[in-house]
GROMACS .gro file of C-alpha atoms in nm:
model
  119
    1MET     CA    1  -9.400  16.858  -6.376
    2SER     CA    2  -9.344  17.034  -6.044
    3THR     CA    3  -8.996  17.071  -5.899
    4GLU     CA    4  -9.127  17.066  -5.543
    5SER     CA    5  -9.068  16.755  -5.339
    6PRO     CA    6  -9.385  16.568  -5.250
    7PRO     CA    7  -9.482  16.567  -4.885
    8PRO     CA    8  -9.354  16.263  -4.693
    9GLY     CA    9  -9.593  15.972  -4.696
   10ASP     CA   10  -9.793  16.110  -4.990
   11VAL     CA   11  -9.947  15.788  -5.124
   12THR     CA   12 -10.008  15.927  -5.472
   13THR     CA   13  -9.635  15.970  -5.535
   14ASP     CA   14  -9.522  15.636  -5.394
   15HIS     CA   15  -9.623  15.455  -5.713
   16PRO     CA   16  -9.568  15.539  -6.077
   17ASP     CA   17  -9.850  15.662  -6.292
   18TRP     CA   18  -9.912  15.338  -6.478
   19GLU     CA   19 -10.110  15.507  -6.753
   20THR     CA   20  -9.809  15.727  -6.828
   21VAL     CA   21  -9.583  15.423  -6.827
   22GLN     CA   22  -9.817  15.240  -7.066
   23ARG     CA   23  -9.820  15.536  -7.304
   24SER     CA   24  -9.441  15.565  -7.311
   25PRO     CA   25  -9.275  15.477  -7.643
   26GLU     CA   26  -9.046  15.227  -7.468
   27PHE     CA   27  -9.337  15.035  -7.319
   28GLN     CA   28  -9.531  15.043  -7.646
   29ALA     CA   29  -9.228  14.904  -7.832
   30LEU     CA   30  -9.188  14.628  -7.576
   31ARG     CA   31  -9.556  14.538  -7.596
   32THR     CA   32  -9.545  14.534  -7.977
   33ARG     CA   33  -9.237  14.312  -7.977
   34LEU     CA   34  -9.405  14.071  -7.733
   35ARG     CA   35  -9.725  14.055  -7.937
   36ARG     CA   36  -9.537  13.998  -8.263
   37PHE     CA   37  -9.370  13.697  -8.106
   38VAL     CA   38  -9.644  13.548  -7.890
   39PHE     CA   39  -9.956  13.580  -8.107
   40PRO     CA   40  -9.823  13.413  -8.425
   41LEU     CA   41  -9.651  13.139  -8.228
   42THR     CA   42  -9.964  13.073  -8.023
   43GLY     CA   43 -10.172  13.062  -8.340
   44ALA     CA   44  -9.932  12.820  -8.506
   45PHE     CA   45  -9.930  12.592  -8.203
   46LEU     CA   46 -10.310  12.594  -8.182
   47VAL     CA   47 -10.335  12.501  -8.551
   48TRP     CA   48 -10.082  12.221  -8.495
   49TYR     CA   49 -10.279  12.093  -8.194
   50LEU     CA   50 -10.612  12.121  -8.378
   51LEU     CA   51 -10.463  11.926  -8.670
   52TYR     CA   52 -10.375  11.645  -8.429
   53VAL     CA   53 -10.726  11.641  -8.282
   54VAL     CA   54 -10.895  11.656  -8.623
   55LEU     CA   55 -10.678  11.376  -8.761
   56ALA     CA   56 -10.742  11.164  -8.454
   57SER     CA   57 -11.117  11.220  -8.490
   58TYR     CA   58 -11.169  11.210  -8.865
   59ALA     CA   59 -10.873  11.012  -9.000
   60PRO     CA   60 -10.828  10.721  -8.760
   61GLY     CA   61 -10.703  10.503  -9.044
   62PHE     CA   62 -10.421  10.745  -9.116
   63MET     CA   63 -10.335  10.781  -8.748
   64ALA     CA   64 -10.329  10.398  -8.714
   65ILE     CA   65 -10.068  10.347  -8.986
   66LYS     CA   66  -9.778  10.154  -8.839
   67ILE     CA   67  -9.430  10.291  -8.894
   68GLY     CA   68  -9.164  10.039  -8.987
   69GLY     CA   69  -9.377   9.734  -8.906
   70SER     CA   70  -9.367   9.799  -8.531
   71ASN     CA   71  -9.637   9.908  -8.286
   72ILE     CA   72  -9.544  10.271  -8.336
   73THR     CA   73  -9.817  10.453  -8.529
   74VAL     CA   74  -9.849  10.789  -8.698
   75GLY     CA   75 -10.088  10.893  -8.418
   76LEU     CA   76  -9.833  10.804  -8.150
   77ILE     CA   77  -9.564  11.002  -8.327
   78PHE     CA   78  -9.798  11.302  -8.366
   79GLY     CA   79  -9.890  11.277  -7.998
   80LEU     CA   80  -9.527  11.270  -7.889
   81LEU     CA   81  -9.451  11.561  -8.121
   82GLN     CA   82  -9.711  11.764  -7.930
   83PHE     CA   83  -9.490  11.733  -7.621
   84VAL     CA   84  -9.172  11.801  -7.819
   85SER     CA   85  -9.320  12.112  -7.978
   86THR     CA   86  -9.443  12.240  -7.641
   87PHE     CA   87  -9.096  12.211  -7.489
   88ALA     CA   88  -8.935  12.357  -7.802
   89ILE     CA   89  -9.166  12.659  -7.799
   90THR     CA   90  -9.105  12.712  -7.429
   91THR     CA   91  -8.727  12.697  -7.477
   92TRP     CA   92  -8.747  12.930  -7.776
   93TYR     CA   93  -8.960  13.178  -7.584
   94VAL     CA   94  -8.727  13.181  -7.282
   95LYS     CA   95  -8.419  13.241  -7.498
   96PHE     CA   96  -8.598  13.505  -7.703
   97ALA     CA   97  -8.727  13.679  -7.391
   98ASP     CA   98  -8.382  13.677  -7.233
   99ARG     CA   99  -8.240  13.852  -7.540
  100LYS     CA  100  -8.524  14.075  -7.659
  101PHE     CA  101  -8.775  14.140  -7.379
  102ASP     CA  102  -8.591  14.135  -7.050
  103PRO     CA  103  -8.329  14.404  -7.128
  104HIS     CA  104  -8.602  14.645  -7.239
  105ALA     CA  105  -8.827  14.560  -6.945
  106GLU     CA  106  -8.532  14.620  -6.711
  107ALA     CA  107  -8.465  14.958  -6.876
  108ILE     CA  108  -8.829  15.057  -6.829
  109ARG     CA  109  -8.815  14.945  -6.465
  110ARG     CA  110  -8.504  15.161  -6.410
  111GLU     CA  111  -8.676  15.458  -6.571
  112ILE     CA  112  -8.973  15.415  -6.340
  113GLU     CA  113  -8.751  15.383  -6.033
  114THR     CA  114  -8.539  15.685  -6.122
  115GLY     CA  115  -8.840  15.896  -6.214
  116GLU     CA  116  -8.747  15.935  -6.581
  117ILE     CA  117  -9.099  15.817  -6.657
  118GLU     CA  118  -9.332  16.058  -6.483
  119ARG     CA  119  -9.482  15.947  -6.152
   0.00000   0.00000   0.00000
């Protein structure tokens, strides 16, 4: 890394070298942490959603079972639980990101801005 100041207006030094940023251990750790959270949770939600669709298609008798003698059926409860699980996952992700992702992303941003990660 050169100790000379870049010429004013040099476009190549106005932005970080994103390949260097991506190779940094901090960025790799952040990406790994994100993938370990997002991929399993996405897979679990897709299985849950597919279960609902499969049951609705191939087990209509089960989905039509009335709960407690009212007009509320197993299918209706499963359908409503799709919404509940979506909001729960979103809330969980936001809280998890606030605690685990955002502080590290902010640290990486500061390193880029201060030049600690090579430009």
